[in-house]
mmCIF file of C-alpha atoms in Angstrom:
data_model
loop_
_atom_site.group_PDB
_atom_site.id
_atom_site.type_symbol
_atom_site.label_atom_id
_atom_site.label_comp_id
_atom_site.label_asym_id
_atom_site.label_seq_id
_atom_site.Cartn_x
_atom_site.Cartn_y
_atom_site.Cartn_z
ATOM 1 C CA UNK A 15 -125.429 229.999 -127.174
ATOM 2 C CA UNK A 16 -126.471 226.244 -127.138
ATOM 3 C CA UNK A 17 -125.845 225.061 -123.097
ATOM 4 C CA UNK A 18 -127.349 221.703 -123.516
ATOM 5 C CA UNK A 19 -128.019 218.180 -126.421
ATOM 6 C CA UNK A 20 -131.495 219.882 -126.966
ATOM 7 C CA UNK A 21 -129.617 222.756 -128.062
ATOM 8 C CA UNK A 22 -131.981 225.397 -125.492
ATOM 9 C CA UNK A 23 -130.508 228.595 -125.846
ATOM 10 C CA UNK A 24 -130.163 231.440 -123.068
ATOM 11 C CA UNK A 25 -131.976 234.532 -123.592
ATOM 12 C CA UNK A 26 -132.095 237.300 -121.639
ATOM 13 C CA UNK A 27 -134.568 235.469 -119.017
ATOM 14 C CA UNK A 28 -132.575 232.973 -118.471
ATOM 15 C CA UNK A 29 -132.264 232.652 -114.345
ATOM 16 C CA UNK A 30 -129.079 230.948 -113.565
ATOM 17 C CA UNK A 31 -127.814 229.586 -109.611
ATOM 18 C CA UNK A 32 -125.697 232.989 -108.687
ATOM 19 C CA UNK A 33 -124.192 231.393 -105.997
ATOM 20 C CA UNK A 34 -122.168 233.728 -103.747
ATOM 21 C CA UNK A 35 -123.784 236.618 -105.021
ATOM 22 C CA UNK A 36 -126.208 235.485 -102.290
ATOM 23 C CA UNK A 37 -123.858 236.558 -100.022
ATOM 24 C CA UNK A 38 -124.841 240.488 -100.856
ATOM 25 C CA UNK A 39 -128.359 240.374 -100.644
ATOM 26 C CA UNK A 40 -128.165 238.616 -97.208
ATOM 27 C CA UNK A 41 -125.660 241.500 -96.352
ATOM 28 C CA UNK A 42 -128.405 243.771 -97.324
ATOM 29 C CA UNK A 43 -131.190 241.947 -95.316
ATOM 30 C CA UNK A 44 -128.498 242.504 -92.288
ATOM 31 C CA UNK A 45 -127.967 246.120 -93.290
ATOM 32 C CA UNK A 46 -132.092 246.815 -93.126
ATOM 33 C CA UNK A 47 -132.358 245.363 -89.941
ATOM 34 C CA UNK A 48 -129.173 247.504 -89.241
ATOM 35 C CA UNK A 49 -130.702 250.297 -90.315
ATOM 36 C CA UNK A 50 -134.417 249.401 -88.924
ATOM 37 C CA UNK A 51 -132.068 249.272 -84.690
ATOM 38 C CA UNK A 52 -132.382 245.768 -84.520
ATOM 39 C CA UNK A 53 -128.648 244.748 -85.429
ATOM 40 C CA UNK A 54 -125.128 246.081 -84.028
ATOM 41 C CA UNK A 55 -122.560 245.775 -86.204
ATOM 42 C CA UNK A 56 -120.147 245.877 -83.338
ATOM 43 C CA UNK A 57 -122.000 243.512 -81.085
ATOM 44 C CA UNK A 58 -120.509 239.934 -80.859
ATOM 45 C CA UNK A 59 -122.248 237.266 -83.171
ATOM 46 C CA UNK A 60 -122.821 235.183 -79.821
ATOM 47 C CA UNK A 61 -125.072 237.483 -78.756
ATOM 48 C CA UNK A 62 -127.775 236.970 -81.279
ATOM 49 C CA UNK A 63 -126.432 233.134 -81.598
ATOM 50 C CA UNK A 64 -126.419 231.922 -78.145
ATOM 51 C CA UNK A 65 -125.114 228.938 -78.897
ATOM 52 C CA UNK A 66 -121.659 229.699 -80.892
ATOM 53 C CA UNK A 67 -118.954 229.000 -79.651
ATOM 54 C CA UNK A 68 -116.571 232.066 -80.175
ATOM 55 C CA UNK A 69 -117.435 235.075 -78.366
ATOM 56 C CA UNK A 70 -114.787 237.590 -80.097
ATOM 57 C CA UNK A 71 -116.346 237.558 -83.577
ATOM 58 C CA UNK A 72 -118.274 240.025 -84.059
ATOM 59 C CA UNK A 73 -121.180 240.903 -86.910
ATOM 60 C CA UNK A 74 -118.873 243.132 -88.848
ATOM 61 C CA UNK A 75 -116.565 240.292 -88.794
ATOM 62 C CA UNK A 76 -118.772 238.203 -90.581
ATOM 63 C CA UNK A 77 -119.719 241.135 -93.127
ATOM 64 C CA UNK A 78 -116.064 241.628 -93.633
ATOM 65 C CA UNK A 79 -114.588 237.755 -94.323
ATOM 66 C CA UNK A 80 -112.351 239.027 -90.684
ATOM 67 C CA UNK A 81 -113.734 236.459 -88.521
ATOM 68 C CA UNK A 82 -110.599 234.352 -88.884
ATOM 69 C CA UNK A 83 -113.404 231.238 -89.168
ATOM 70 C CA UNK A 84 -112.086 228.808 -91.289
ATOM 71 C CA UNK A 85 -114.015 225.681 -92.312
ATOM 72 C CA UNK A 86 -114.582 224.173 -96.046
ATOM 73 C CA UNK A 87 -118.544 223.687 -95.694
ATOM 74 C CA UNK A 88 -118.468 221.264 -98.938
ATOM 75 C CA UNK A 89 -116.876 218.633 -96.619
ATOM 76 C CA UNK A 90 -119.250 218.833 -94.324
ATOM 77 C CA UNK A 91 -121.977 218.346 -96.934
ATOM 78 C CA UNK A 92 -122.970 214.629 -96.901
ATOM 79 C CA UNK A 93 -123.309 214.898 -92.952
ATOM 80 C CA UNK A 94 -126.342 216.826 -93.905
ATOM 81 C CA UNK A 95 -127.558 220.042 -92.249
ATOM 82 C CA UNK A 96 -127.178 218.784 -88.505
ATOM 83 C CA UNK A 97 -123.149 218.128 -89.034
ATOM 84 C CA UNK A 98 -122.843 220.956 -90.899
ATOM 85 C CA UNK A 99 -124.376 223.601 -88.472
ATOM 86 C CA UNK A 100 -122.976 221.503 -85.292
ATOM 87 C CA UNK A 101 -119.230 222.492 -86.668
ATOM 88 C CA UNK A 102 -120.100 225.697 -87.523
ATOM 89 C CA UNK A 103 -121.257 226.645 -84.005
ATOM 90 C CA UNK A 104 -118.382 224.592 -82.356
ATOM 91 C CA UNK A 105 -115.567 226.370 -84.594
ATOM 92 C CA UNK A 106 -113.172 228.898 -82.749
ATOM 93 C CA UNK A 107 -111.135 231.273 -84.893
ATOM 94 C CA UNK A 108 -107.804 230.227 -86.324
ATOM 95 C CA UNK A 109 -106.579 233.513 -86.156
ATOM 96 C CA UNK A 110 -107.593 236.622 -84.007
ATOM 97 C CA UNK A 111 -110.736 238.159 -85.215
ATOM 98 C CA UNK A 112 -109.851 241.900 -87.573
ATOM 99 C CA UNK A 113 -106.748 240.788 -88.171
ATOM 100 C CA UNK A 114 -106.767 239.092 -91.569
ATOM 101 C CA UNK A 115 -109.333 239.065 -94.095
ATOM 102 C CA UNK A 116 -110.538 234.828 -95.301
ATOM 103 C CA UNK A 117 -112.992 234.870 -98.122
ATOM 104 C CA UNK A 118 -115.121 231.677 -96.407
ATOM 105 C CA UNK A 119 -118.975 230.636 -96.306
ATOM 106 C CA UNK A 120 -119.090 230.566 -92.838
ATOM 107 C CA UNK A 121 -119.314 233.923 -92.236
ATOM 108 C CA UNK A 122 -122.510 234.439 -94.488
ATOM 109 C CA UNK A 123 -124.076 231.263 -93.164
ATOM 110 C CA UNK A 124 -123.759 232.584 -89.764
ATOM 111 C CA UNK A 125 -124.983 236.092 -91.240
ATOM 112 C CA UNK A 126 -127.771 234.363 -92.755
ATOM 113 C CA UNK A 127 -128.457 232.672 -88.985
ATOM 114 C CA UNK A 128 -128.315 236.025 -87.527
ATOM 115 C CA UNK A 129 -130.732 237.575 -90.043
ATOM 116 C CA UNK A 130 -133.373 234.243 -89.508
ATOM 117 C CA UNK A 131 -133.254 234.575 -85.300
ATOM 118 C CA UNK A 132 -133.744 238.481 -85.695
ATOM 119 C CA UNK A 133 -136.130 238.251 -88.407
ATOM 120 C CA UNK A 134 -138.378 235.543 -86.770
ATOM 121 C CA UNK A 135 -138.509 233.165 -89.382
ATOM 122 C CA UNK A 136 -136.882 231.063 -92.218
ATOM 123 C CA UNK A 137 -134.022 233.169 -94.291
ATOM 124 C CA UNK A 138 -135.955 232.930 -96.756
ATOM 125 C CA UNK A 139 -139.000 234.221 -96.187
ATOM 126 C CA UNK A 140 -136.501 237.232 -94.323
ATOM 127 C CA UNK A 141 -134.532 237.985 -97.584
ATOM 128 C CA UNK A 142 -137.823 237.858 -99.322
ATOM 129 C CA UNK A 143 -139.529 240.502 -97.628
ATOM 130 C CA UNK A 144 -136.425 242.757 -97.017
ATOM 131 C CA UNK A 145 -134.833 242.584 -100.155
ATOM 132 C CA UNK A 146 -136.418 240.734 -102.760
ATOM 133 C CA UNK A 147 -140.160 242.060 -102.267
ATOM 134 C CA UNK A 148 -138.587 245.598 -101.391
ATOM 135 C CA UNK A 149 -136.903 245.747 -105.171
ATOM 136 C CA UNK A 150 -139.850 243.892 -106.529
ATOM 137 C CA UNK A 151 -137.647 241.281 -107.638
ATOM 138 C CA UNK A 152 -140.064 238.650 -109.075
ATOM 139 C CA UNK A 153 -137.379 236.509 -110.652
ATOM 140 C CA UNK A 154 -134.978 236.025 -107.905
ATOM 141 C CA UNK A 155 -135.666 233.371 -105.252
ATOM 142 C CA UNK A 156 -134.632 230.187 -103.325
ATOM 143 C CA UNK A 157 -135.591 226.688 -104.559
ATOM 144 C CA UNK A 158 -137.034 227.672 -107.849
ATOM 145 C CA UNK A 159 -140.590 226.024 -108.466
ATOM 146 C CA UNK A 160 -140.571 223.263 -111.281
ATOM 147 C CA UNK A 161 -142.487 225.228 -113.204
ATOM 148 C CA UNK A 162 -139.195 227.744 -113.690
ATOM 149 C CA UNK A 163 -136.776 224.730 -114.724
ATOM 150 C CA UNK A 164 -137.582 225.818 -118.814
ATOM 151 C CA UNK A 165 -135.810 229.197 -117.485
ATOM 152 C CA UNK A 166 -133.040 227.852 -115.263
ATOM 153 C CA UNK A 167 -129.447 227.195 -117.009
ATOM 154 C CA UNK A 168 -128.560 223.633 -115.973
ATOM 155 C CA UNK A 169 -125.354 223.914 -113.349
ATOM 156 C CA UNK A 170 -123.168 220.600 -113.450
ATOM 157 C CA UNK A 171 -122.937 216.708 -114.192
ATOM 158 C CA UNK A 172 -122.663 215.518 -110.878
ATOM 159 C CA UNK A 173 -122.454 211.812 -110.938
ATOM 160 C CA UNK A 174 -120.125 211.427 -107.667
ATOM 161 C CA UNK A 175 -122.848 212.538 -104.998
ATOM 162 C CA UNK A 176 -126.222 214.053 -106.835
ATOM 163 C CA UNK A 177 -126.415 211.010 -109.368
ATOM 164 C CA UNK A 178 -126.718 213.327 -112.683
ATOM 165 C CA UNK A 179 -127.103 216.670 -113.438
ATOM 166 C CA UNK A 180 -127.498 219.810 -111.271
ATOM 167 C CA UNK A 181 -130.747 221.547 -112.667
ATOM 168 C CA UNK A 182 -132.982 223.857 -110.745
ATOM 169 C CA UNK A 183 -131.649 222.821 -107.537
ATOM 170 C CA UNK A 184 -128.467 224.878 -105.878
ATOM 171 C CA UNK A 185 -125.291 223.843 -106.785
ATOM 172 C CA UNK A 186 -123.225 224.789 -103.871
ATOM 173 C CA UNK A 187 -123.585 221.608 -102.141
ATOM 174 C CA UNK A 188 -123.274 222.682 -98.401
ATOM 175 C CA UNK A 189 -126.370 224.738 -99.348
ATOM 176 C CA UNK A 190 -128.059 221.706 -101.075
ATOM 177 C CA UNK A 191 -127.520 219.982 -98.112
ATOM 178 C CA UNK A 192 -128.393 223.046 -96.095
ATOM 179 C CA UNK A 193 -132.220 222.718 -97.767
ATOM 180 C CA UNK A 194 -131.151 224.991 -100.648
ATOM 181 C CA UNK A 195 -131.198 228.116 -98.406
ATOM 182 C CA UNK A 196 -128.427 229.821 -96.682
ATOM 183 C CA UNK A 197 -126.811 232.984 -96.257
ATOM 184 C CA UNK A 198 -123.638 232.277 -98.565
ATOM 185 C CA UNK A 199 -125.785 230.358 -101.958
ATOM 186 C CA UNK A 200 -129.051 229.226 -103.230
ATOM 187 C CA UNK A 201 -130.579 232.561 -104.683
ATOM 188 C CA UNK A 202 -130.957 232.117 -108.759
ATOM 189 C CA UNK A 203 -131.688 234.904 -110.450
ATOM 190 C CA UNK A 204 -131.906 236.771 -113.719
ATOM 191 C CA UNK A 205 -129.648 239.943 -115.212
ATOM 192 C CA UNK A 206 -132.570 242.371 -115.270
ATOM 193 C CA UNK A 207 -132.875 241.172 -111.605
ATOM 194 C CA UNK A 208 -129.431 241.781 -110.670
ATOM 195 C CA UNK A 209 -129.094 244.753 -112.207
ATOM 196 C CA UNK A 210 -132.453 245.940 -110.463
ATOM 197 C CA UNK A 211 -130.779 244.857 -107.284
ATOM 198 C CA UNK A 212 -127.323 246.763 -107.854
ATOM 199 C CA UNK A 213 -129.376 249.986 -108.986
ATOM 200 C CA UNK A 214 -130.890 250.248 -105.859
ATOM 201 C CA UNK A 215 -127.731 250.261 -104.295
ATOM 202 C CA UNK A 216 -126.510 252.860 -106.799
ATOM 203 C CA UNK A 217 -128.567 254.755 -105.643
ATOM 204 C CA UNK A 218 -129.341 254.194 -102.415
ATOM 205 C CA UNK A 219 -133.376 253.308 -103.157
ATOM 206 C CA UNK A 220 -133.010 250.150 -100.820
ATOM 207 C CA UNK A 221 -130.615 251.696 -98.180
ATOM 208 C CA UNK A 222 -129.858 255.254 -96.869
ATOM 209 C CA UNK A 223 -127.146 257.049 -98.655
ATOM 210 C CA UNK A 224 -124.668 256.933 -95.304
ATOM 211 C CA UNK A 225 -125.316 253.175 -94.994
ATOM 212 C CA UNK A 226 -124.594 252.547 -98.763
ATOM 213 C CA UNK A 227 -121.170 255.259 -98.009
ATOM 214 C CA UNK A 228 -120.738 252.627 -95.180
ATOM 215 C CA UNK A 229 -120.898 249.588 -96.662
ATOM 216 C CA UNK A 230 -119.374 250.250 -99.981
ATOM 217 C CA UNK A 231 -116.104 251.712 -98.042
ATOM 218 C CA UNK A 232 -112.505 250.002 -97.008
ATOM 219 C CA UNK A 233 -113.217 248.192 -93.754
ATOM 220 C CA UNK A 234 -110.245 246.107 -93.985
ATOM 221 C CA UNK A 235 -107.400 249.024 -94.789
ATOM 222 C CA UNK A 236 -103.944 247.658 -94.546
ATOM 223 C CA UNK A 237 -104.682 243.885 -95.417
ATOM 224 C CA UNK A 238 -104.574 242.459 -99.079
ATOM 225 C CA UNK A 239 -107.918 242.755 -99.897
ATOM 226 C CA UNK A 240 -110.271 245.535 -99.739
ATOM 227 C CA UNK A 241 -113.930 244.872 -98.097
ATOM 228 C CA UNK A 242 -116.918 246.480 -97.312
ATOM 229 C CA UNK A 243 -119.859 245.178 -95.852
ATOM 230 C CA UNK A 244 -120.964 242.413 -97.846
ATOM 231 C CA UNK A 245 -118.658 243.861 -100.991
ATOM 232 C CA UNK A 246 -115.577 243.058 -102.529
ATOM 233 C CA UNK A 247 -113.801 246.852 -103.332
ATOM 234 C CA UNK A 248 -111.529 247.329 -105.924
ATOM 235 C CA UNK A 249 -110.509 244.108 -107.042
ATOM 236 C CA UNK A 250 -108.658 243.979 -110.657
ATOM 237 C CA UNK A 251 -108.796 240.192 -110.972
ATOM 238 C CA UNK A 252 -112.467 240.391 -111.993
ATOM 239 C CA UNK A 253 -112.997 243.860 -112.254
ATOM 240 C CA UNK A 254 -109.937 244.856 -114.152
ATOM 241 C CA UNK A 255 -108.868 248.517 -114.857
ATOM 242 C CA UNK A 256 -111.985 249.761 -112.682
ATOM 243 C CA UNK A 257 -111.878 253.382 -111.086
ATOM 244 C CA UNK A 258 -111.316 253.468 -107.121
ATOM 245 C CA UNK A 259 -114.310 252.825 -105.092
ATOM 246 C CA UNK A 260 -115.549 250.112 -107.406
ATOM 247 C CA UNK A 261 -117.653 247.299 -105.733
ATOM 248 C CA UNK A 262 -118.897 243.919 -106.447
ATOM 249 C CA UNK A 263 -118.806 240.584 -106.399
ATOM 250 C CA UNK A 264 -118.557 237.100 -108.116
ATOM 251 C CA UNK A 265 -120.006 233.755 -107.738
ATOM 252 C CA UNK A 266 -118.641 230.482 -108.380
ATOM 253 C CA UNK A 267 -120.542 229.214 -110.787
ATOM 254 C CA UNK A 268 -119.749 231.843 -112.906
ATOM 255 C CA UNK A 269 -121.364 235.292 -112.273
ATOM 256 C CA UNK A 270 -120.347 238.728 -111.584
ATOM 257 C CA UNK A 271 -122.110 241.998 -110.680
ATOM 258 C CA UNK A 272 -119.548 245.182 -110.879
ATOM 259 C CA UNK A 273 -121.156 249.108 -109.249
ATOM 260 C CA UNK A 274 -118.786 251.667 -110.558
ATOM 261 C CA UNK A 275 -119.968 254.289 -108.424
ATOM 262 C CA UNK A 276 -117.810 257.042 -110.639
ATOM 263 C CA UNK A 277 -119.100 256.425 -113.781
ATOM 264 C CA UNK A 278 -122.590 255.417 -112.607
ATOM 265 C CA UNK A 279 -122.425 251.989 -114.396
ATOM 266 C CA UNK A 280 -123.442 248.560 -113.506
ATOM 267 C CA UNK A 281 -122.003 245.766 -115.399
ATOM 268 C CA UNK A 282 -123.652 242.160 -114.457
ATOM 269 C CA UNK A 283 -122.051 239.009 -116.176
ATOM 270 C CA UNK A 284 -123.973 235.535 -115.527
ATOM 271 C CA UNK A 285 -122.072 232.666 -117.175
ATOM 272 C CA UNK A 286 -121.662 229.226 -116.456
ATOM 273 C CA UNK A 287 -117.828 228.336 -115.759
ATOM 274 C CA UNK A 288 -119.196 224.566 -114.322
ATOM 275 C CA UNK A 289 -121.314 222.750 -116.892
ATOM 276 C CA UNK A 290 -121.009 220.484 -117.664
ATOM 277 C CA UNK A 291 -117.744 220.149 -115.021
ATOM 278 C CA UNK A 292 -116.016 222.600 -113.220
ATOM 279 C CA UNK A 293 -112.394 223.290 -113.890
ATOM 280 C CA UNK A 294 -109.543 225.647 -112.996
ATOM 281 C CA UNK A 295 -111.370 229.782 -112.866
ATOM 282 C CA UNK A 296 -110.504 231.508 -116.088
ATOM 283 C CA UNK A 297 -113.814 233.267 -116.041
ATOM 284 C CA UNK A 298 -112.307 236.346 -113.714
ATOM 285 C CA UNK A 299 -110.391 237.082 -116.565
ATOM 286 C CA UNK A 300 -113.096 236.974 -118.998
ATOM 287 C CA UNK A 301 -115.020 239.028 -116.606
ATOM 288 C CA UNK A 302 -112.621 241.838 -116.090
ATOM 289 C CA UNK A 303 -112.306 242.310 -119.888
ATOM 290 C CA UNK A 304 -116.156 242.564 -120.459
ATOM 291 C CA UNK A 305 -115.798 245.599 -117.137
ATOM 292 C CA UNK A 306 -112.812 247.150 -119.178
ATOM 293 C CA UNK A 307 -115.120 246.966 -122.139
ATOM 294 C CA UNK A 308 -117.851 248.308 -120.594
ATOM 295 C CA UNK A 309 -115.963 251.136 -119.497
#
């Protein structure tokens, strides 16, 4: 398929932004150290983070979306990295923390905080040794080198705040103005690497089996939406017809990675939904027919 004028085609190389699928290889750089008895699931977040605000959310709040934090980082973004991690510290919980679950960055981005102060150094140099280097994933990374753009499927026409189009840099534009490295975006990555990444979890190469039990369980019974740690569980609106005890998760500039534990099957999707401009989310649909398929 033709993505741009030059008429460059994907191939099975391609490395595209992912997005949110960041968001579950920073959960399992937080579930190493987890593992490794430097991180409490059950501690507060304050603890670790001295200087947040809220003292009742704790980590598994974060790993859960039940932190009842609620802030849209994109508006934050042309304040740059000081505005945006100044609210972020300052922000109390709109609701009490467990009690409903609110699918926001925030919680990653503190995550990804947490993961940086216990680690001892940038997140990304963290996720790189406890994830990516772990899996020897050689194609996933943060800021992509220039030499990589031939690979890398151009993102979006931005001509309201980036001045043209989105290409090798991260898309999600609190990241961008972040530095391109957070907990919640700026990983690209390839299929082979994804699917890598979600065999380990399969079967439990990167993580002990009771921590992958743990984290790929209901944390949030009784609310509308099932998570684990890091996961989204059972969710038909990408993952369609899926057998119980499915997990994954979706991105959104377009891709999907789907663990059906049952049938030992891994189904990743990378797409584009946003180039050259976003619109309304019709991919999940597209998505949960190529899991049906699959299946």
């Amino acid at each position: 398929m033709a993505y741009d004028a030059e008429a460059r085609r994907i191939t099975r190389d391609t490395i595209y932004d992912v997005a949110s699928l960041t968001k579950v290889f920073t959960a399992t750089a937080a579930l190493r150290l987890f593992e490794a008895g430097t991180l409490d699931l059950d501690t507060p977040a304050s603890y670790y983070l001295p200087h947040l605000r809220p003292t009742g959310v704790r980590v598994r709040h974060l790993l859960t979306h039940t932190s009842g934090l609620d802030l849209r980082l994109s508006a934050l973004a042309r304040g740059g990295a000081h505005a945006i991690l100044q609210a972020v510290y300052e922000l109390e919980p709109k609701l009490a923390p467990g009690t409903t679950v609110a699918y926001t960055n925030i919680n990653s981005l503190l995550l990804g905080e947490i993961i940086s102060h216990l680690y001892g150094a940038p997140l990304d140099a963290a996720i790189q040794k406890l994830v990516l280097d772990a899996l020897d994933l050689s194609d996933t990374c943060y800021r992509p080198p220039s030499t990589l753009l031939e690979r890398i499927a151009p993102t979006e026409l931005d001509d309201g705040w980036r001045g043209g189009l989105v290409h090798g840099t991260v898309h999600d534009e609190s990241a961008h103005a972040l530095g391109g490295v957070a907990g919640h975006a700026g990983l690209f990555s390839t299929a082979a690497d994804l699917h890598r990444f979600c065999l380990a979890w399969l079967t439990a190469e990167i993580l002990r089996p009771e921590t992958v039990a743990l984290a790929t369980a209901n944390h949030t019974p009784g609310l509308p939406l099932a998570c684990g740690l890091g996961w989204m569980i059972d969710r038909p609106n990408f993952m369609g017809a899926a057998p119980q005890g499915t997990y994954g998760h979706t991105g959104f500039t377009g891709p999907a990675i789907v663990v059906v534990p049952s049938r030992r099957t891994i189904i990743v999707v990378l797409s584009n939904r946003v180039f050259p401009r976003r619109g309304s989310p019709e991919h999940h649909k597209v998505t949960a027919a190529l899991v049906q398929a699959a299946l």
